[in-house]
Tab-separated table of C-alpha atoms in Angstrom:
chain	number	residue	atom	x	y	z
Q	126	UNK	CA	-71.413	55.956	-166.243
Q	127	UNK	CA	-71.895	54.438	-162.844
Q	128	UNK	CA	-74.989	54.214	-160.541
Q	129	UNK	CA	-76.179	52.882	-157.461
Q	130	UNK	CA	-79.355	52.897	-155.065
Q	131	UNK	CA	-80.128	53.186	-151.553
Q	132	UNK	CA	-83.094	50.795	-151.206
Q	133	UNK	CA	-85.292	51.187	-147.161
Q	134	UNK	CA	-85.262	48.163	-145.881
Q	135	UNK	CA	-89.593	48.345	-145.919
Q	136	UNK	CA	-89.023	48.115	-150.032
Q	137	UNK	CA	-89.330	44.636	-150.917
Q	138	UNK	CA	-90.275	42.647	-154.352
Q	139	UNK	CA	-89.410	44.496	-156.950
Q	140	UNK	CA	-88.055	47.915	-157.289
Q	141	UNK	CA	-89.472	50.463	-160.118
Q	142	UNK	CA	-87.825	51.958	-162.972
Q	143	UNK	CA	-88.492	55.162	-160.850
Q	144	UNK	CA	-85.761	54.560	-157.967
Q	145	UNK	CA	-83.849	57.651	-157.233
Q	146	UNK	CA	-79.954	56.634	-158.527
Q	147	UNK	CA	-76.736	58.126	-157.369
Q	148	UNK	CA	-75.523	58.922	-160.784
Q	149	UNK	CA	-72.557	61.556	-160.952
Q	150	UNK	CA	-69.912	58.796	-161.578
Q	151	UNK	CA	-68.565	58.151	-164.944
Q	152	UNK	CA	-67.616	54.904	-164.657
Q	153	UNK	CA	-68.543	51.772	-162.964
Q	154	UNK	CA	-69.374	51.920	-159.500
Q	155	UNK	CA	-66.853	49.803	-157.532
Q	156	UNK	CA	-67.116	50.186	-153.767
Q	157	UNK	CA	-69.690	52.054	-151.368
Q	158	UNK	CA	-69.605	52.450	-147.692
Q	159	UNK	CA	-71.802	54.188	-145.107
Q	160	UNK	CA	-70.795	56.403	-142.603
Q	161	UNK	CA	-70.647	55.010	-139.041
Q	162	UNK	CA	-71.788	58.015	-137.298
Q	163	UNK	CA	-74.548	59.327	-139.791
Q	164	UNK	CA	-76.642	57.013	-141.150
Q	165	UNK	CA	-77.884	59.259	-144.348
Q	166	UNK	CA	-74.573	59.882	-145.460
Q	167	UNK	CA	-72.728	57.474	-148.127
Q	168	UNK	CA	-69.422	57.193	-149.599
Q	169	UNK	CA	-68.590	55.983	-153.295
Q	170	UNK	CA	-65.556	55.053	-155.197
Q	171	UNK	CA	-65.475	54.343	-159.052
Q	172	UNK	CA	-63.333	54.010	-162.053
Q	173	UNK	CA	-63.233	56.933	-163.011
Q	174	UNK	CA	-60.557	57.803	-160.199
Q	175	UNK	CA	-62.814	60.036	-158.249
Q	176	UNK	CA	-64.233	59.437	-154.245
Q	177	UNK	CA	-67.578	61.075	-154.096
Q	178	UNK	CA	-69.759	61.819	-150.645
Q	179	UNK	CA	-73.564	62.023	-150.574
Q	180	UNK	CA	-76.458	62.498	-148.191
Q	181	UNK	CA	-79.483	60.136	-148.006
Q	182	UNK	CA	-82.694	61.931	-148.713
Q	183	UNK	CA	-85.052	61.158	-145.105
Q	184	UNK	CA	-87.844	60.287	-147.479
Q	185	UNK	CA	-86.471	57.904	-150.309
Q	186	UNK	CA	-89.607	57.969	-152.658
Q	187	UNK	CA	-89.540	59.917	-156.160
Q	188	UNK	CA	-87.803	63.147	-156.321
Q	189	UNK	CA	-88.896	65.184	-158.764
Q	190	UNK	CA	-85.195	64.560	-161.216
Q	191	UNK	CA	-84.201	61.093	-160.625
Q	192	UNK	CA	-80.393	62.155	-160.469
Q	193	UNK	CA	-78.706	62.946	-156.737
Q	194	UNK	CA	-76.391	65.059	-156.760
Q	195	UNK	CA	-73.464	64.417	-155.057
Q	196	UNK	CA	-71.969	67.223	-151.970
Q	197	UNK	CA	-68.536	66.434	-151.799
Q	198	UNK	CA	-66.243	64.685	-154.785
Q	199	UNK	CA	-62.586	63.937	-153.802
Q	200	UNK	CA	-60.337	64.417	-156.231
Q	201	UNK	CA	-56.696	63.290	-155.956
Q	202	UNK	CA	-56.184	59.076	-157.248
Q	203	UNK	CA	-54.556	58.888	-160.765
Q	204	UNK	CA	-56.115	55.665	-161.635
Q	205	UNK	CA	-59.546	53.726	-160.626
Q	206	UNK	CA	-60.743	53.839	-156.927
Q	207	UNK	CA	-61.321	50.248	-155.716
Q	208	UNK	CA	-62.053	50.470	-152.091
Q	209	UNK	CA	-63.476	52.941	-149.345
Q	210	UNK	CA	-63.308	52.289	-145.865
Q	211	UNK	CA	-65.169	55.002	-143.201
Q	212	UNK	CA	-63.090	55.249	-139.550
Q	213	UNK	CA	-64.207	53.259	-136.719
Q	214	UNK	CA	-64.155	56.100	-133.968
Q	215	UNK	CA	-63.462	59.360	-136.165
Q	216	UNK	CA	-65.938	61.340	-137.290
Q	217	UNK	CA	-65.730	62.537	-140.820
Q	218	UNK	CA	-62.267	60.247	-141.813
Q	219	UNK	CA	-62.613	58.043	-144.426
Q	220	UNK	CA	-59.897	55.863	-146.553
Q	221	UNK	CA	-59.797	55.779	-149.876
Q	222	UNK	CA	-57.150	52.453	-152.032
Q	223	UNK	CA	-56.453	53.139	-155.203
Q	224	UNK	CA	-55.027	51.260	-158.341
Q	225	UNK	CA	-52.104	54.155	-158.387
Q	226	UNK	CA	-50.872	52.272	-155.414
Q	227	UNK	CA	-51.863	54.447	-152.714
Q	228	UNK	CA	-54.163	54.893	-149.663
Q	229	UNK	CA	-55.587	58.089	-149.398
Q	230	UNK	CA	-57.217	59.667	-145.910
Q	231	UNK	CA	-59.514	62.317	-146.290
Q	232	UNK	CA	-61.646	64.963	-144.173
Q	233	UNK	CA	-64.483	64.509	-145.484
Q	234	UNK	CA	-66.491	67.461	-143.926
Q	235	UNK	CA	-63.429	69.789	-145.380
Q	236	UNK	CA	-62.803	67.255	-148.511
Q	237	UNK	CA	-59.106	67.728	-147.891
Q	238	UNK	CA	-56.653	64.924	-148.124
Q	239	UNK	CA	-55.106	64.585	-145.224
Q	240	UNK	CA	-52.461	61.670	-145.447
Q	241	UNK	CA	-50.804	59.552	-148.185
Q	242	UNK	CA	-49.945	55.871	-147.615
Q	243	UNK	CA	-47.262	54.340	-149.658
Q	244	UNK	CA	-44.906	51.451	-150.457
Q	245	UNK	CA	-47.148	49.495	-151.984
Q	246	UNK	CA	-45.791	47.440	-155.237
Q	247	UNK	CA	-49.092	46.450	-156.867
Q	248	UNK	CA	-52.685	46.616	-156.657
Q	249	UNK	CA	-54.367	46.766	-153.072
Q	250	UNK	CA	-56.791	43.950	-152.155
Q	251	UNK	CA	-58.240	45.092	-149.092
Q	252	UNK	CA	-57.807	47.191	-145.850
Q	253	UNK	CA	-58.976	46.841	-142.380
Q	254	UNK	CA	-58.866	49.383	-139.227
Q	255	UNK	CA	-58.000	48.378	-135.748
Q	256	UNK	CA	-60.709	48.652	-133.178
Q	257	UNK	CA	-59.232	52.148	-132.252
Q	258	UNK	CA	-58.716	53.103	-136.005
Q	259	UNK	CA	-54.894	53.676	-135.120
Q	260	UNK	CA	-53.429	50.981	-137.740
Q	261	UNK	CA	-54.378	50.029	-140.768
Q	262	UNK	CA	-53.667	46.563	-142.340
Q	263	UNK	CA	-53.831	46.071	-145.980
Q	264	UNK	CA	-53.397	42.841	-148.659
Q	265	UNK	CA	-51.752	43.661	-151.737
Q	266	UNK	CA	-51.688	41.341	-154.966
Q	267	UNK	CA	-47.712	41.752	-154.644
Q	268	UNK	CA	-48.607	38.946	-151.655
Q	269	UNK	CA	-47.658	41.412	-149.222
Q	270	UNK	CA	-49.433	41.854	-146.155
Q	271	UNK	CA	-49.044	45.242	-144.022
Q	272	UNK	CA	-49.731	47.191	-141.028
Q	273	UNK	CA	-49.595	50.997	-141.718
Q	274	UNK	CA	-49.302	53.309	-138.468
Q	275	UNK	CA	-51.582	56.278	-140.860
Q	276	UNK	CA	-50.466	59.240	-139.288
Q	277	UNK	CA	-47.173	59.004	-139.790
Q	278	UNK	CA	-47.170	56.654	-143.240
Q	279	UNK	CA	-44.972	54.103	-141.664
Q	280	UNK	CA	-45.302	50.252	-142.466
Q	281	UNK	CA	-44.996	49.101	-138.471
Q	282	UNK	CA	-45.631	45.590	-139.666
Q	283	UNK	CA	-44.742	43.510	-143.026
Q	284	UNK	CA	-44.932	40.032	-143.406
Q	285	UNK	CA	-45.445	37.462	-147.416
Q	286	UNK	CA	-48.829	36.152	-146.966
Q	287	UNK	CA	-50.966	33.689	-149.309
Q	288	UNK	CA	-48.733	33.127	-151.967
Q	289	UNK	CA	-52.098	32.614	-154.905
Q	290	UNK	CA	-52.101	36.033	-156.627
Q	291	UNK	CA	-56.113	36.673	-156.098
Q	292	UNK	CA	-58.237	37.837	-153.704
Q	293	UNK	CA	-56.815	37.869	-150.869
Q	294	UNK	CA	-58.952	39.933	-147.842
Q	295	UNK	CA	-58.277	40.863	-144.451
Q	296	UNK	CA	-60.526	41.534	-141.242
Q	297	UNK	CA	-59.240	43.191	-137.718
Q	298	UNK	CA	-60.636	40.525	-134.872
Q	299	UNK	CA	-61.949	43.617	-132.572
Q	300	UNK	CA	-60.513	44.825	-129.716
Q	301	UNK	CA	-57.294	42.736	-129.895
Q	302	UNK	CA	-54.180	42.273	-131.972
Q	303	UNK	CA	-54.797	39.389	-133.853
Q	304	UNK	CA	-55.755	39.755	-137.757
Q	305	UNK	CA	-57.420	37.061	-140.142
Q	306	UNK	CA	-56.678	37.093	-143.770
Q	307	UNK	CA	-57.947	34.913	-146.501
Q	308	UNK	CA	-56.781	33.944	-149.594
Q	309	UNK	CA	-55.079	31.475	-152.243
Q	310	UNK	CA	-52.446	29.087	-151.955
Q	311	UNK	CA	-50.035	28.422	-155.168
Q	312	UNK	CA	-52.499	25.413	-155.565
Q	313	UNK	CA	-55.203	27.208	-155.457
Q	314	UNK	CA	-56.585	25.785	-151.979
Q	315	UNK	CA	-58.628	28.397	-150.249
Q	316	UNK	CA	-56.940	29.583	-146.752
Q	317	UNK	CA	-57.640	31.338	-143.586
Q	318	UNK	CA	-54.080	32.856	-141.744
Q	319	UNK	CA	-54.766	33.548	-137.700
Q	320	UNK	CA	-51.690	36.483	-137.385
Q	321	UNK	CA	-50.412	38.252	-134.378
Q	322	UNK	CA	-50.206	41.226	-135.505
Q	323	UNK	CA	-46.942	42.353	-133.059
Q	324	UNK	CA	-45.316	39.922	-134.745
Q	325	UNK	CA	-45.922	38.700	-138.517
Q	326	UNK	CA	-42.638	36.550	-138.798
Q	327	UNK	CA	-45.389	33.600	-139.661
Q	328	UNK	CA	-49.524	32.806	-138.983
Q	329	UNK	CA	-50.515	31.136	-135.624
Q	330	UNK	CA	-52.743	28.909	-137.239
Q	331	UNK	CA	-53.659	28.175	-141.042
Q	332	UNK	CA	-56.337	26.681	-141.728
Q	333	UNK	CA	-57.105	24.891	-145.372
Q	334	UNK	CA	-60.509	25.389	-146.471
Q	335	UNK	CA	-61.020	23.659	-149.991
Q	336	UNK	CA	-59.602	23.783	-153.740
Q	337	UNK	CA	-61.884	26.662	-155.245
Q	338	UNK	CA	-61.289	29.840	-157.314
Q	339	UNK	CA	-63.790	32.129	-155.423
Q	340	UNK	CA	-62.725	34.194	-153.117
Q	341	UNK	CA	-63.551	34.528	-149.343
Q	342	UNK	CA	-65.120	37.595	-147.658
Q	343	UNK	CA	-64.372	37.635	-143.988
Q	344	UNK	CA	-66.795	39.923	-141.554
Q	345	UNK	CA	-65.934	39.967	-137.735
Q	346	UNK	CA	-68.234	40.594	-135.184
Q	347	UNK	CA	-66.788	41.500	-131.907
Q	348	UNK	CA	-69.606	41.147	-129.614
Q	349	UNK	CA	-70.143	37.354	-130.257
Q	350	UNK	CA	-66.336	36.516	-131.333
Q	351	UNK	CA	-67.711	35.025	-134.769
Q	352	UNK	CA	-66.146	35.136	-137.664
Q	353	UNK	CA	-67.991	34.764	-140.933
Q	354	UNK	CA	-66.771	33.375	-143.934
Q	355	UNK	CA	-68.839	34.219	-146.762
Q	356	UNK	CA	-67.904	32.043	-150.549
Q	357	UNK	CA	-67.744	33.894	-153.529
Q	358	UNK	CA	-67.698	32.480	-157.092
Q	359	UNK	CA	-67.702	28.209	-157.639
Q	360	UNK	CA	-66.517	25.319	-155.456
Q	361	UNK	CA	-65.132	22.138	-157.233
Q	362	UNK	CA	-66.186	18.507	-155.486
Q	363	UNK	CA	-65.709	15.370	-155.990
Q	364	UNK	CA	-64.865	14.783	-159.687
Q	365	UNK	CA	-64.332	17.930	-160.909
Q	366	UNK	CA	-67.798	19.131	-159.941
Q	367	UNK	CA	-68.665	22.435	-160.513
Q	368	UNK	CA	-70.944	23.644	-157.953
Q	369	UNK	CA	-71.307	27.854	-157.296
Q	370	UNK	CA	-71.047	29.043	-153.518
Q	371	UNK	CA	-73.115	30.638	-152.023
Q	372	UNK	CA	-72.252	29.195	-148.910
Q	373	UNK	CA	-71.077	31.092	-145.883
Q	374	UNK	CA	-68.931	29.068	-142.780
Q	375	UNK	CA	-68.531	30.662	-139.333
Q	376	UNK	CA	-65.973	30.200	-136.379
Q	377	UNK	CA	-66.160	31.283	-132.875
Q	378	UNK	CA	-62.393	33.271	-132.165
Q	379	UNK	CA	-61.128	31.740	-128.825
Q	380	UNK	CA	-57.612	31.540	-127.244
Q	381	UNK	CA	-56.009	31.856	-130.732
Q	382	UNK	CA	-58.163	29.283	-131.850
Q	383	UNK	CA	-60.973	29.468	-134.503
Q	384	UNK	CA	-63.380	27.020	-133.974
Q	385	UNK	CA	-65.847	25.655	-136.513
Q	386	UNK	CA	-70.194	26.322	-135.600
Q	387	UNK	CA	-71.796	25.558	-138.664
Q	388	UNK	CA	-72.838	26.726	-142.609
Q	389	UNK	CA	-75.596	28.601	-143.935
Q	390	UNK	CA	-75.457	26.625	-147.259
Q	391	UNK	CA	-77.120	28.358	-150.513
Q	392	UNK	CA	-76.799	27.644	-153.901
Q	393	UNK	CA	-77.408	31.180	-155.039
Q	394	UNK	CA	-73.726	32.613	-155.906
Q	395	UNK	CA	-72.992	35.379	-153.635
Q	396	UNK	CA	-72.014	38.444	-155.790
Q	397	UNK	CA	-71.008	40.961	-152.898
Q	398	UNK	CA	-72.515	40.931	-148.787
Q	399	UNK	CA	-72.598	43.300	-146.098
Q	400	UNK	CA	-73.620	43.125	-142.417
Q	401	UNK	CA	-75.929	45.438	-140.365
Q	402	UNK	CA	-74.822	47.016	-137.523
Q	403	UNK	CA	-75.323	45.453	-134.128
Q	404	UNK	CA	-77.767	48.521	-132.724
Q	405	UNK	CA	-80.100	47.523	-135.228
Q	406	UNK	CA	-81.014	44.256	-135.102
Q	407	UNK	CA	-83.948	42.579	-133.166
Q	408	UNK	CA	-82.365	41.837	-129.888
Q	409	UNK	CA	-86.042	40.588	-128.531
Q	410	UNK	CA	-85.706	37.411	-130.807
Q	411	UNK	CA	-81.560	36.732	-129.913
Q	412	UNK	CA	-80.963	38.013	-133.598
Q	413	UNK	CA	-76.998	37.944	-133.223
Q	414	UNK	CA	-76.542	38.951	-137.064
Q	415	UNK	CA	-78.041	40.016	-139.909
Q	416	UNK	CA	-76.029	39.455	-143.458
Q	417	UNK	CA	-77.119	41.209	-146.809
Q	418	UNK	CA	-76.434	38.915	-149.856
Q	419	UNK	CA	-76.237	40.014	-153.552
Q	420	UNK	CA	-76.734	37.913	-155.735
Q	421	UNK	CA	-77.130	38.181	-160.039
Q	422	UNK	CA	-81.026	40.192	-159.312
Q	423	UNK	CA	-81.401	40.022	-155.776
Q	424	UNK	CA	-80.321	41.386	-152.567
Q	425	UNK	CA	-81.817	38.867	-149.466
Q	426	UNK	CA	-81.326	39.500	-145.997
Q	427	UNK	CA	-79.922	36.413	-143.809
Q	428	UNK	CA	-80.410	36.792	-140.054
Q	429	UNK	CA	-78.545	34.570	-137.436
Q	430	UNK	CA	-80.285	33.733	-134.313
Q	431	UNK	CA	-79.366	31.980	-131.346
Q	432	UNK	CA	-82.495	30.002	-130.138
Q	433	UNK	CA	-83.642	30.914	-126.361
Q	434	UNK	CA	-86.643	30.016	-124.114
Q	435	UNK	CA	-86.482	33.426	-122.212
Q	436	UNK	CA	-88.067	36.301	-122.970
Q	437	UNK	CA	-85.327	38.399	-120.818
Q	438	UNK	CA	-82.433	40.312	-122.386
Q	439	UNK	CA	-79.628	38.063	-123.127
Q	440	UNK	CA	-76.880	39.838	-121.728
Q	441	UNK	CA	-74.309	37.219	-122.714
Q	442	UNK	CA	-75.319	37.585	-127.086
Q	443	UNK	CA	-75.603	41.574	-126.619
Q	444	UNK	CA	-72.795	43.243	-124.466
Q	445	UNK	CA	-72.129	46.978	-124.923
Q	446	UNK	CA	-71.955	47.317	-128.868
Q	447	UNK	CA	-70.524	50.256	-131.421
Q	448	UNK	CA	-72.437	53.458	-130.578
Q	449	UNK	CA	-73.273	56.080	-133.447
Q	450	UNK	CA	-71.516	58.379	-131.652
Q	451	UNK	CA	-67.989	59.314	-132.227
Q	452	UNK	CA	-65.085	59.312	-130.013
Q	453	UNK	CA	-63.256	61.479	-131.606
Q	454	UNK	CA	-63.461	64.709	-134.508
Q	455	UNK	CA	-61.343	64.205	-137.908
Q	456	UNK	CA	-58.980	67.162	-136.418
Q	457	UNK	CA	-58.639	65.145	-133.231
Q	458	UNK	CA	-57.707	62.105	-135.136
Q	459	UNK	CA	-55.563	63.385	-137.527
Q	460	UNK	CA	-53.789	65.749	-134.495
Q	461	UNK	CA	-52.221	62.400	-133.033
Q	462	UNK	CA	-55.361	61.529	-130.485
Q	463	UNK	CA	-56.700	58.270	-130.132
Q	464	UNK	CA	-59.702	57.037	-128.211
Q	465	UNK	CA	-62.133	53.330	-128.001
Q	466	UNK	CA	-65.005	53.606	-129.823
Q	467	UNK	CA	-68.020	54.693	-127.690
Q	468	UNK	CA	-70.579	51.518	-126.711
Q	469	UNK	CA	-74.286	51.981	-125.862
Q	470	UNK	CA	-76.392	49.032	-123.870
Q	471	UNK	CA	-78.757	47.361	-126.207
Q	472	UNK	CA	-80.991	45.816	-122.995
Q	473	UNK	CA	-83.650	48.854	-123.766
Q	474	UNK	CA	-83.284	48.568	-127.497
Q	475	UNK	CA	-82.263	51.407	-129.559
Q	476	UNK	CA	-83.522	54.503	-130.811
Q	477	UNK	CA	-82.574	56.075	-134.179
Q	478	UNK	CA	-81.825	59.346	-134.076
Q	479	UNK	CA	-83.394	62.448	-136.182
Q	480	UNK	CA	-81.182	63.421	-139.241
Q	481	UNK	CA	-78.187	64.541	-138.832
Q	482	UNK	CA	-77.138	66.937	-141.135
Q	483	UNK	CA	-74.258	67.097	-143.224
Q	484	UNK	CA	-72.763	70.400	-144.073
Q	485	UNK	CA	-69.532	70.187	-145.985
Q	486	UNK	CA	-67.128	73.465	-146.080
Q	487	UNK	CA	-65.026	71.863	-149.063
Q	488	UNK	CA	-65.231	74.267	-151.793
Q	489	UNK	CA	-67.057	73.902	-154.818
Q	490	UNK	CA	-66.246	72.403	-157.627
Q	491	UNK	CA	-66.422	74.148	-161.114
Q	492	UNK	CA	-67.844	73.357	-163.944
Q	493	UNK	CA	-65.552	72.992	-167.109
Q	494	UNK	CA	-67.107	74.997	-170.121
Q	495	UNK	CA	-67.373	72.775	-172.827
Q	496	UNK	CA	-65.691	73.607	-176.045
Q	497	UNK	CA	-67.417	72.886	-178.846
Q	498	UNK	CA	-65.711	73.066	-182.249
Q	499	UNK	CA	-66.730	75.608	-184.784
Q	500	UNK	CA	-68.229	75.150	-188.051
Q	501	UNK	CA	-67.900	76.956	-191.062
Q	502	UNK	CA	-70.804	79.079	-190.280
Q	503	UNK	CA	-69.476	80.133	-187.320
């Protein structure tokens, strides 16, 4: 089957035989995602069609059986389950892309579907929510690229994007309407589209990164206006050069612009990355970002800091970021309401709260009896 960990960030080197694994899969593991609002509760998606929901022990150490169980499994994809995607200001709502060609929205404190999205013609690449979680843009490999409105399964916006059939990704640029996708061109050149999303007729600026076949993973952060491009897979130079990337580029989003900083250059592949959330980072050394690379064995943290003489709170690097508390309940949401997410001040640092408890009133789910066939003795 499939299995992952949850590793504290104090465990470094490397990890026992003994780690506690998230084992009630029966496939590969393909996505994971944790909840914005509770930091000890997890969502998984696998091949084996099936969306399952589990709570973070306080204490990770050894449990007496090695398997966690999950509390909620979603049942309701007919083929594998390739992304999940929590809300942005909901509590509870989390998105689901399947290779049945759907998007599913669940409840996850009820683990009820609540919505179906549609129309697509092939398998779905990515999605992203807008900063108020109100739209949903997705890539497809059909080359499509579209902006659900999710309550009412409507396609408000559809436009033909990179015409390569891989890996294309997209990434909401906060609170605004502009969109950044990445992908392939028919030659295989590596591109980044700048859209508007009010109007998709074509990209306001395209830029033309290299001739590669690993994909790009874009991560926006909203507070700084940088967007990070992280490599994935090989880069061919020079004379047909094969050379793997681990190499990840960032712009600074201005006046429809994207302006080039600089490279964090590796050459460690980078299998998969993640970033941390902005309330957890240490705003006392201008840390702006902190990325989480996996590689083939590894998983290394990469921190971005801005260098400053002063020891006062940079007000400028840390305005009012994503709270972990949520604007709005599932019911809310999923009644028509929208709402900003809520922002906390970072200037007197920030303060994890005690675990939250989650108590899920989805109904249990039986076990089959297995049959098993009789012998002659029988």
């Amino acid at each position: 089957g499939g299995a992952f960990a949850v590793i504290p960030h104090k465990n470094v080197g490397k990890i026992g035989d003994s780690i506690p694994l998230y084992r009630a899969h029966t496939a590969p593991v393909l996505d994971t995602d944790f909840a914005n609002f509770n930091d000890y509760v997890i969502a998984s998606c696998s091949e084996d069609t099936k969306v399952m929901i589990w709570t973070v022990p306080e204490e990770l150490g050894e449990p007496e059986s090695p398997d966690i169980e999950p509390i909620v499994k979603l049942n309701g994809h007919g083929r594998k389950v390739g992304h999940v995607l929590f809300h942005p200001v909901a509590d509870n709502v989390l998105a689901s892309s399947s290779a049945d060609l759907t998007i599913k929205l669940w409840d996850i404190e009820k683990g009820q579907e609540k919505q179906q999205l549609s129309d697509f013609l092939d398998f779905i690449q990515s999605m992203s929510w807008n900063y108020n979680g109100s739209l949903l843009a997705t890539t497809c490999r059909d080359k499509k690229l579209r902006i659900f409105d999710v309550r009412s399964n409507k396609v408000v916006q559809e436009a033909a994007s990179h015409q390569g059939v891989k890996g294309s990704r997209a990434v909401w640029l906060g609170d605004s309407d502009r969109l950044v996708t990445t992908g392939f061109s028919k030659m295989s050149d590596r591109q980044v589209f700048l859209w508007n999303t009010t109007d998709l007729d074509k990209p306001i600026k395209n830029i033309m990164l290299d001739t590669s076949s690993g994909v790009i993973m874009p991560f926006y952060d909203d507070d700084t206006k940088i967007l990070y491009l992280a490599g994935k897979g090989y880069v061919f130079f020079g004379r047909g050069e094969l050379v793997q990337d681990g190499n990840i580029r960032y712009y600074e989003f201005e006046n429809d612009e994207l302006h080039f900083l600089s490279e964090y250059k590796s050459s460690e592949p980078q299998r998969g990355m993640s970033f941390m959330p902005k309330r957890a980072l240490n705003v006392s050394e201008c840390e702006i970002s902190r990325a989480y690379k996996v590689s083939s064995n590894s998983v290394e943290p990469i921190s971005f800091v801005v260098p400053r003489r002063s020891d006062a709170f940079q007000a400028d690097l840390f305005p009012p970021t994503l709270s972990d508390v949520p604007a709005l309940t599932a019911d809310e949401f999923f009644g028509g309401k929208n709402a900003k997410p809520n922002t906390i001040s970072l200037e007197n640092g920030f303060q994890a709260k005690e675990k939250k408890e989650f108590v899920s009133s989805a109904p249990k789910e039986e076990e089959k009896e297995v049959q098993l066939p009789k012998t002659e003795k029988d």
